[in-house]
CSV table of N, CA, C and O in Angstrom, one decimal:
chain,number,residue,atom,x,y,z
A,258,MET,N,29.0,46.0,9.7
A,258,MET,CA,27.6,46.0,9.6
A,258,MET,C,27.2,45.8,8.1
A,258,MET,O,26.3,45.1,7.8
A,259,ARG,N,27.8,46.6,7.2
A,259,ARG,CA,27.5,46.5,5.8
A,259,ARG,C,27.9,45.1,5.3
A,259,ARG,O,27.2,44.6,4.4
A,260,LEU,N,28.9,44.5,5.8
A,260,LEU,CA,29.3,43.2,5.4
A,260,LEU,C,28.3,42.1,5.7
A,260,LEU,O,28.0,41.2,4.9
A,261,SER,N,27.7,42.2,6.9
A,261,SER,CA,26.7,41.2,7.3
A,261,SER,C,25.4,41.3,6.4
A,261,SER,O,24.8,40.3,6.1
A,262,GLY,N,25.0,42.5,6.1
A,262,GLY,CA,23.9,42.7,5.2
A,262,GLY,C,24.2,42.1,3.8
A,262,GLY,O,23.3,41.5,3.2
A,263,LEU,N,25.4,42.3,3.3
A,263,LEU,CA,25.8,41.7,2.0
A,263,LEU,C,25.8,40.2,2.0
A,263,LEU,O,25.3,39.6,1.1
A,264,LEU,N,26.3,39.6,3.1
A,264,LEU,CA,26.3,38.2,3.2
A,264,LEU,C,24.9,37.6,3.3
A,264,LEU,O,24.6,36.6,2.8
A,265,ARG,N,24.1,38.3,4.1
A,265,ARG,CA,22.7,37.9,4.3
A,265,ARG,C,22.0,37.9,2.9
A,265,ARG,O,21.3,37.0,2.5
A,266,THR,N,22.2,38.9,2.1
A,266,THR,CA,21.6,39.0,0.8
A,266,THR,C,22.1,38.0,-0.1
A,266,THR,O,21.4,37.4,-0.9
A,267,ARG,N,23.4,37.7,-0.1
A,267,ARG,CA,24.0,36.8,-0.9
A,267,ARG,C,23.6,35.4,-0.7
A,267,ARG,O,23.4,34.6,-1.6
A,268,PHE,N,23.3,35.0,0.6
A,268,PHE,CA,22.9,33.6,0.9
A,268,PHE,C,21.3,33.5,0.9
A,268,PHE,O,20.8,32.4,0.6
A,269,CYS,N,20.6,34.5,1.4
A,269,CYS,CA,19.2,34.3,1.6
A,269,CYS,C,18.4,34.4,0.2
A,269,CYS,O,17.4,33.7,0.1
A,270,LEU,N,18.8,35.2,-0.7
A,270,LEU,CA,18.1,35.3,-2.0
A,270,LEU,C,18.1,34.0,-2.7
A,270,LEU,O,17.1,33.5,-3.2
A,271,PRO,N,19.3,33.3,-2.9
A,271,PRO,CA,19.3,32.0,-3.6
A,271,PRO,C,18.5,30.9,-2.9
A,271,PRO,O,17.7,30.2,-3.5
A,272,ILE,N,18.6,30.9,-1.6
A,272,ILE,CA,17.8,29.9,-0.8
A,272,ILE,C,16.3,30.2,-0.9
A,272,ILE,O,15.5,29.3,-1.1
A,273,GLY,N,15.9,31.5,-0.8
A,273,GLY,CA,14.5,31.8,-0.9
A,273,GLY,C,14.0,31.6,-2.3
A,273,GLY,O,12.9,31.1,-2.5
A,274,GLY,N,14.8,31.8,-3.3
A,274,GLY,CA,14.4,31.5,-4.7
A,274,GLY,C,14.2,30.0,-4.9
A,274,GLY,O,13.3,29.6,-5.5
A,275,ALA,N,15.1,29.2,-4.4
A,275,ALA,CA,15.0,27.8,-4.5
A,275,ALA,C,13.8,27.3,-3.8
A,275,ALA,O,13.1,26.4,-4.3
A,276,ALA,N,13.5,27.9,-2.6
A,276,ALA,CA,12.3,27.4,-1.9
A,276,ALA,C,11.0,27.8,-2.6
A,276,ALA,O,10.1,27.1,-2.7
A,277,ALA,N,11.0,29.0,-3.3
A,277,ALA,CA,9.9,29.4,-4.1
A,277,ALA,C,9.6,28.5,-5.2
A,277,ALA,O,8.5,28.1,-5.5
A,278,VAL,N,10.7,28.1,-6.0
A,278,VAL,CA,10.5,27.2,-7.1
A,278,VAL,C,10.1,25.9,-6.6
A,278,VAL,O,9.2,25.2,-7.2
A,279,LEU,N,10.7,25.4,-5.6
A,279,LEU,CA,10.2,24.1,-5.0
A,279,LEU,C,8.8,24.1,-4.6
A,279,LEU,O,8.0,23.2,-4.8
A,280,GLY,N,8.4,25.2,-3.9
A,280,GLY,CA,7.0,25.3,-3.5
A,280,GLY,C,6.0,25.3,-4.7
A,280,GLY,O,5.0,24.7,-4.7
A,281,PHE,N,6.4,26.0,-5.8
A,281,PHE,CA,5.6,26.1,-7.0
A,281,PHE,C,5.5,24.7,-7.6
A,281,PHE,O,4.4,24.3,-8.0
A,282,LEU,N,6.6,24.0,-7.7
A,282,LEU,CA,6.5,22.7,-8.3
A,282,LEU,C,5.7,21.7,-7.5
A,282,LEU,O,5.0,20.8,-8.0
A,283,THR,N,5.8,21.8,-6.2
A,283,THR,CA,5.1,20.9,-5.3
A,283,THR,C,3.6,21.2,-5.2
A,283,THR,O,2.8,20.3,-5.2
A,284,LEU,N,3.2,22.5,-5.2
A,284,LEU,CA,1.8,22.8,-5.1
A,284,LEU,C,1.1,23.1,-6.4
A,284,LEU,O,-0.2,23.2,-6.3
A,285,SER,N,1.7,23.1,-7.5
A,285,SER,CA,1.0,23.3,-8.8
A,285,SER,C,0.2,22.1,-9.1
A,285,SER,O,0.6,20.9,-8.8
A,286,PRO,N,-0.9,22.2,-9.8
A,286,PRO,CA,-1.8,21.1,-10.1
A,286,PRO,C,-1.0,20.2,-11.1
A,286,PRO,O,-0.5,20.7,-12.1
A,287,GLN,N,-1.0,18.9,-10.9
A,287,GLN,CA,-0.4,18.0,-11.8
A,287,GLN,C,-1.4,17.3,-12.7
A,287,GLN,O,-2.5,17.0,-12.3
A,288,PRO,N,-1.0,17.1,-13.9
A,288,PRO,CA,-2.0,16.4,-14.8
A,288,PRO,C,-2.1,14.9,-14.3
A,288,PRO,O,-1.2,14.4,-13.7
A,289,PRO,N,-3.3,14.3,-14.5
A,289,PRO,CA,-3.4,12.9,-14.1
A,289,PRO,C,-2.5,12.0,-14.8
A,289,PRO,O,-2.3,12.2,-16.0
A,290,THR,N,-2.0,11.1,-14.1
A,290,THR,CA,-1.1,10.1,-14.7
A,290,THR,C,-1.9,9.1,-15.5
A,290,THR,O,-3.0,8.6,-15.0
A,291,SER,N,-1.5,8.8,-16.7
A,291,SER,CA,-2.3,7.8,-17.5
A,291,SER,C,-1.6,6.5,-17.4
A,291,SER,O,-0.4,6.3,-17.1
A,292,MET,N,-2.4,5.5,-17.8
A,292,MET,CA,-1.9,4.1,-17.8
A,292,MET,C,-1.0,4.0,-19.0
A,292,MET,O,-1.2,4.6,-20.0
A,293,PRO,N,0.1,3.2,-18.8
A,293,PRO,CA,1.0,3.0,-20.0
A,293,PRO,C,0.2,2.4,-21.1
A,293,PRO,O,-0.8,1.7,-20.9
A,294,THR,N,0.7,2.7,-22.3
A,294,THR,CA,0.0,2.1,-23.5
A,294,THR,C,-0.1,0.6,-23.4
A,294,THR,O,0.7,0.0,-22.9
A,295,SER,N,-1.2,0.1,-23.9
A,295,SER,CA,-1.5,-1.3,-23.8
A,295,SER,C,-1.1,-2.0,-25.1
A,295,SER,O,-1.5,-3.1,-25.3
A,296,VAL,N,-0.2,-1.4,-25.8
A,296,VAL,CA,0.3,-2.1,-27.0
A,296,VAL,C,1.2,-3.3,-26.6
A,296,VAL,O,2.1,-3.2,-25.8
A,297,GLY,N,0.9,-4.5,-27.1
A,297,GLY,CA,1.6,-5.7,-26.7
A,297,GLY,C,1.1,-6.3,-25.4
A,297,GLY,O,1.7,-7.3,-25.0
A,298,ILE,N,0.0,-5.8,-24.9
A,298,ILE,CA,-0.5,-6.4,-23.6
A,298,ILE,C,-1.8,-7.2,-24.0
A,298,ILE,O,-2.6,-6.8,-24.7
A,299,VAL,N,-1.8,-8.4,-23.4
A,299,VAL,CA,-3.0,-9.3,-23.6
A,299,VAL,C,-3.4,-9.8,-22.2
A,299,VAL,O,-2.6,-9.8,-21.3
A,300,TRP,N,-4.7,-10.2,-22.1
A,300,TRP,CA,-5.2,-10.8,-20.9
A,300,TRP,C,-5.3,-12.3,-21.1
A,300,TRP,O,-5.9,-12.7,-22.1
A,301,VAL,N,-4.7,-13.1,-20.3
A,301,VAL,CA,-4.6,-14.5,-20.4
A,301,VAL,C,-5.5,-15.2,-19.3
A,301,VAL,O,-5.4,-14.8,-18.1
A,302,TYR,N,-6.3,-16.1,-19.7
A,302,TYR,CA,-7.2,-16.8,-18.8
A,302,TYR,C,-6.4,-18.0,-18.2
A,302,TYR,O,-5.9,-18.9,-18.9
A,303,TYR,N,-6.4,-18.2,-16.9
A,303,TYR,CA,-5.9,-19.3,-16.2
A,303,TYR,C,-7.0,-20.0,-15.3
A,303,TYR,O,-7.7,-19.3,-14.6
A,304,ALA,N,-7.0,-21.3,-15.4
A,304,ALA,CA,-8.0,-22.0,-14.6
A,304,ALA,C,-7.1,-22.8,-13.6
A,304,ALA,O,-6.1,-23.3,-13.9
A,305,SER,N,-7.7,-22.9,-12.3
A,305,SER,CA,-7.0,-23.6,-11.2
A,305,SER,C,-7.9,-24.4,-10.5
A,305,SER,O,-9.1,-24.1,-10.4
A,306,MET,N,-7.4,-25.6,-10.0
A,306,MET,CA,-8.2,-26.5,-9.1
A,306,MET,C,-7.7,-26.3,-7.7
A,306,MET,O,-6.5,-26.4,-7.4
A,307,CYS,N,-8.6,-26.0,-6.8
A,307,CYS,CA,-8.3,-25.7,-5.4
A,307,CYS,C,-8.6,-26.8,-4.5
A,307,CYS,O,-9.6,-27.6,-4.8
A,308,ALA,N,-7.9,-26.9,-3.4
A,308,ALA,CA,-8.2,-28.0,-2.5
A,308,ALA,C,-9.5,-27.8,-1.7
A,308,ALA,O,-10.3,-28.7,-1.5
A,309,THR,N,-9.8,-26.6,-1.4
A,309,THR,CA,-11.0,-26.2,-0.7
A,309,THR,C,-11.8,-25.2,-1.5
A,309,THR,O,-11.2,-24.3,-2.1
A,310,PRO,N,-13.1,-25.4,-1.7
A,310,PRO,CA,-13.9,-24.5,-2.5
A,310,PRO,C,-13.8,-23.1,-2.0
A,310,PRO,O,-14.0,-22.8,-0.8
A,311,GLY,N,-13.5,-22.1,-2.9
A,311,GLY,CA,-13.5,-20.7,-2.5
A,311,GLY,C,-12.2,-20.3,-1.8
A,311,GLY,O,-12.1,-19.1,-1.5
A,312,ASP,N,-11.3,-21.2,-1.6
A,312,ASP,CA,-10.0,-20.8,-0.9
A,312,ASP,C,-8.9,-20.9,-1.9
A,312,ASP,O,-8.5,-21.9,-2.4
A,313,SER,N,-8.3,-19.7,-2.2
A,313,SER,CA,-7.2,-19.7,-3.2
A,313,SER,C,-5.8,-19.9,-2.6
A,313,SER,O,-4.8,-19.7,-3.3
A,314,ASN,N,-5.7,-20.3,-1.4
A,314,ASN,CA,-4.4,-20.6,-0.8
A,314,ASN,C,-3.7,-21.9,-1.3
A,314,ASN,O,-2.5,-21.9,-1.4
A,315,ASP,N,-4.5,-22.9,-1.6
A,315,ASP,CA,-3.9,-24.2,-2.1
A,315,ASP,C,-4.5,-24.6,-3.4
A,315,ASP,O,-5.4,-25.4,-3.5
A,316,CYS,N,-4.1,-23.9,-4.5
A,316,CYS,CA,-4.6,-24.2,-5.8
A,316,CYS,C,-3.5,-24.6,-6.8
A,316,CYS,O,-2.3,-24.2,-6.6
A,317,GLN,N,-3.8,-25.5,-7.7
A,317,GLN,CA,-2.9,-25.9,-8.7
A,317,GLN,C,-3.4,-25.4,-10.1
A,317,GLN,O,-4.5,-25.7,-10.4
A,318,THR,N,-2.6,-24.8,-10.9
A,318,THR,CA,-3.0,-24.3,-12.2
A,318,THR,C,-3.2,-25.5,-13.1
A,318,THR,O,-2.4,-26.4,-13.1
A,319,ILE,N,-4.3,-25.5,-13.8
A,319,ILE,CA,-4.6,-26.6,-14.8
A,319,ILE,C,-3.7,-26.4,-16.0
A,319,ILE,O,-3.7,-25.4,-16.6
A,320,LYS,N,-3.0,-27.5,-16.4
A,320,LYS,CA,-2.1,-27.4,-17.6
A,320,LYS,C,-3.0,-27.6,-18.8
A,320,LYS,O,-3.8,-28.5,-18.9
A,321,VAL,N,-2.7,-26.7,-19.8
A,321,VAL,CA,-3.4,-26.8,-21.1
A,321,VAL,C,-2.4,-26.5,-22.2
A,321,VAL,O,-1.3,-25.9,-21.9
A,322,GLN,N,-2.7,-26.9,-23.4
A,322,GLN,CA,-1.8,-26.7,-24.6
A,322,GLN,C,-1.7,-25.2,-24.9
A,322,GLN,O,-0.6,-24.6,-25.0
A,323,VAL,N,-2.8,-24.5,-25.0
A,323,VAL,CA,-2.9,-23.1,-25.4
A,323,VAL,C,-3.8,-22.4,-24.5
A,323,VAL,O,-5.0,-22.8,-24.3
A,324,ARG,N,-3.4,-21.3,-23.9
A,324,ARG,CA,-4.2,-20.5,-23.0
A,324,ARG,C,-5.0,-19.5,-23.8
A,324,ARG,O,-4.4,-18.8,-24.7
A,325,PRO,N,-6.3,-19.3,-23.5
A,325,PRO,CA,-7.0,-18.3,-24.2
A,325,PRO,C,-6.5,-16.9,-23.9
A,325,PRO,O,-6.2,-16.6,-22.8
A,326,GLN,N,-6.4,-16.1,-24.9
A,326,GLN,CA,-5.9,-14.7,-24.8
A,326,GLN,C,-6.9,-13.7,-25.3
A,326,GLN,O,-7.6,-14.0,-26.2
A,327,PHE,N,-7.0,-12.6,-24.6
A,327,PHE,CA,-8.0,-11.6,-24.9
A,327,PHE,C,-7.4,-10.2,-25.0
A,327,PHE,O,-6.4,-9.9,-24.3
A,328,VAL,N,-8.0,-9.3,-25.7
A,328,VAL,CA,-7.5,-7.9,-25.9
A,328,VAL,C,-7.9,-7.1,-24.7
A,328,VAL,O,-7.1,-6.3,-24.2
A,329,THR,N,-9.1,-7.3,-24.1
A,329,THR,CA,-9.5,-6.5,-23.0
A,329,THR,C,-9.8,-7.4,-21.7
A,329,THR,O,-10.0,-8.6,-21.9
A,330,GLN,N,-9.7,-6.8,-20.6
A,330,GLN,CA,-10.0,-7.5,-19.4
A,330,GLN,C,-11.5,-8.0,-19.3
A,330,GLN,O,-11.8,-9.0,-18.8
A,331,GLU,N,-12.4,-7.1,-19.9
A,331,GLU,CA,-13.8,-7.5,-19.9
A,331,GLU,C,-14.1,-8.7,-20.6
A,331,GLU,O,-14.9,-9.6,-20.2
A,332,ALA,N,-13.4,-8.9,-21.8
A,332,ALA,CA,-13.6,-10.1,-22.6
A,332,ALA,C,-13.1,-11.3,-21.9
A,332,ALA,O,-13.7,-12.4,-21.9
A,333,CYS,N,-12.0,-11.2,-21.2
A,333,CYS,CA,-11.4,-12.3,-20.4
A,333,CYS,C,-12.3,-12.7,-19.3
A,333,CYS,O,-12.6,-13.8,-19.0
A,334,ALA,N,-12.9,-11.6,-18.6
A,334,ALA,CA,-13.8,-11.9,-17.5
A,334,ALA,C,-15.1,-12.6,-17.9
A,334,ALA,O,-15.6,-13.5,-17.3
A,335,ALA,N,-15.6,-12.2,-19.1
A,335,ALA,CA,-16.8,-12.8,-19.7
A,335,ALA,C,-16.5,-14.3,-20.0
A,335,ALA,O,-17.3,-15.2,-19.7
A,336,HIS,N,-15.3,-14.6,-20.5
A,336,HIS,CA,-14.9,-16.0,-20.8
A,336,HIS,C,-14.8,-16.8,-19.5
A,336,HIS,O,-15.3,-17.9,-19.4
A,337,ARG,N,-14.2,-16.2,-18.5
A,337,ARG,CA,-14.0,-16.8,-17.2
A,337,ARG,C,-15.4,-17.2,-16.6
A,337,ARG,O,-15.6,-18.3,-16.1
A,338,ASP,N,-16.3,-16.2,-16.6
A,338,ASP,CA,-17.6,-16.4,-16.0
A,338,ASP,C,-18.3,-17.6,-16.8
A,338,ASP,O,-19.0,-18.4,-16.1
A,339,ALA,N,-18.2,-17.6,-18.1
A,339,ALA,CA,-18.9,-18.6,-18.9
A,339,ALA,C,-18.3,-20.0,-18.6
A,339,ALA,O,-19.0,-21.0,-18.4
A,340,GLU,N,-16.9,-20.1,-18.5
A,340,GLU,CA,-16.3,-21.3,-18.1
A,340,GLU,C,-16.7,-21.8,-16.8
A,340,GLU,O,-16.9,-23.0,-16.6
A,341,LEU,N,-16.6,-21.0,-15.8
A,341,LEU,CA,-17.0,-21.4,-14.4
A,341,LEU,C,-18.4,-21.8,-14.3
A,341,LEU,O,-18.7,-22.8,-13.6
A,342,SER,N,-19.3,-21.1,-15.0
A,342,SER,CA,-20.7,-21.5,-14.9
A,342,SER,C,-21.0,-22.8,-15.6
A,342,SER,O,-21.9,-23.6,-15.3
A,343,GLN,N,-20.2,-23.1,-16.7
A,343,GLN,CA,-20.4,-24.3,-17.5
A,343,GLN,C,-20.0,-25.6,-16.6
A,343,GLN,O,-20.6,-26.6,-16.7
A,344,HIS,N,-18.9,-25.5,-15.9
A,344,HIS,CA,-18.4,-26.6,-15.2
A,344,HIS,C,-19.1,-26.8,-13.8
A,344,HIS,O,-19.1,-27.9,-13.3
A,345,ALA,N,-19.5,-25.7,-13.2
A,345,ALA,CA,-20.2,-25.8,-11.9
A,345,ALA,C,-19.5,-26.6,-10.8
A,345,ALA,O,-20.1,-27.3,-10.1
A,346,ASN,N,-18.2,-26.4,-10.8
A,346,ASN,CA,-17.3,-27.1,-9.8
A,346,ASN,C,-16.9,-26.0,-8.8
A,346,ASN,O,-16.1,-25.1,-9.1
A,347,PRO,N,-17.3,-26.1,-7.5
A,347,PRO,CA,-16.9,-25.1,-6.6
A,347,PRO,C,-15.4,-25.0,-6.3
A,347,PRO,O,-14.9,-24.0,-5.8
A,348,ARG,N,-14.6,-26.0,-6.6
A,348,ARG,CA,-13.2,-26.0,-6.4
A,348,ARG,C,-12.4,-25.4,-7.6
A,348,ARG,O,-11.3,-25.1,-7.5
A,349,LEU,N,-13.1,-25.2,-8.7
A,349,LEU,CA,-12.5,-24.6,-9.9
A,349,LEU,C,-12.5,-23.1,-9.8
A,349,LEU,O,-13.5,-22.4,-9.5
A,350,MET,N,-11.4,-22.4,-9.9
A,350,MET,CA,-11.2,-21.0,-9.9
A,350,MET,C,-10.6,-20.5,-11.2
A,350,MET,O,-9.8,-21.2,-11.8
A,351,GLY,N,-11.0,-19.4,-11.7
A,351,GLY,CA,-10.4,-18.8,-12.9
A,351,GLY,C,-9.9,-17.4,-12.6
A,351,GLY,O,-10.4,-16.7,-11.8
A,352,SER,N,-8.9,-17.0,-13.4
A,352,SER,CA,-8.3,-15.7,-13.2
A,352,SER,C,-7.8,-15.2,-14.5
A,352,SER,O,-7.4,-16.0,-15.4
A,353,CYS,N,-7.9,-13.9,-14.7
A,353,CYS,CA,-7.4,-13.2,-15.9
A,353,CYS,C,-6.2,-12.4,-15.5
A,353,CYS,O,-6.2,-11.5,-14.7
A,354,LEU,N,-5.0,-12.7,-16.1
A,354,LEU,CA,-3.8,-12.0,-15.8
A,354,LEU,C,-3.3,-11.3,-17.0
A,354,LEU,O,-3.3,-11.7,-18.1
A,355,ARG,N,-2.8,-10.1,-16.8
A,355,ARG,CA,-2.2,-9.2,-17.8
A,355,ARG,C,-0.8,-9.7,-18.1
A,355,ARG,O,0.0,-9.8,-17.2
A,356,GLN,N,-0.5,-9.9,-19.4
A,356,GLN,CA,0.9,-10.3,-19.8
A,356,GLN,C,1.2,-9.6,-21.1
A,356,GLN,O,0.4,-9.2,-21.9
A,357,ARG,N,2.5,-9.5,-21.3
A,357,ARG,CA,3.0,-9.0,-22.6
A,357,ARG,C,3.0,-10.1,-23.6
A,357,ARG,O,3.3,-11.3,-23.3
A,358,GLU,N,2.7,-9.8,-24.9
A,358,GLU,CA,2.6,-10.8,-25.9
A,358,GLU,C,4.1,-11.3,-26.2
A,358,GLU,O,5.0,-10.5,-26.1
A,359,ALA,N,4.2,-12.5,-26.5
A,359,ALA,CA,5.5,-13.1,-26.7
A,359,ALA,C,6.0,-12.8,-28.1
A,359,ALA,O,5.2,-12.6,-29.0
């Protein structure tokens, strides 16, 4: 009888302690994850000509010598909007993609 109490104590305490630590780690409030630093990240503007207006399924990227690069997505979006309104072609689509600087 004394042996079973000793075995129960020997096995239950470590398992209970591990469960308590796991529960604490799982239920404790976590700090919000932040975006990775944007050092070396630029936004690049790509223009594409699509077969059907407004349909991005069949588009070909327009080849250019140098693609415009921007520090923020907002600046790239402003450039995209200006480009698309200037050309007024419904088949023309623009996108801003995040890339690492070369």
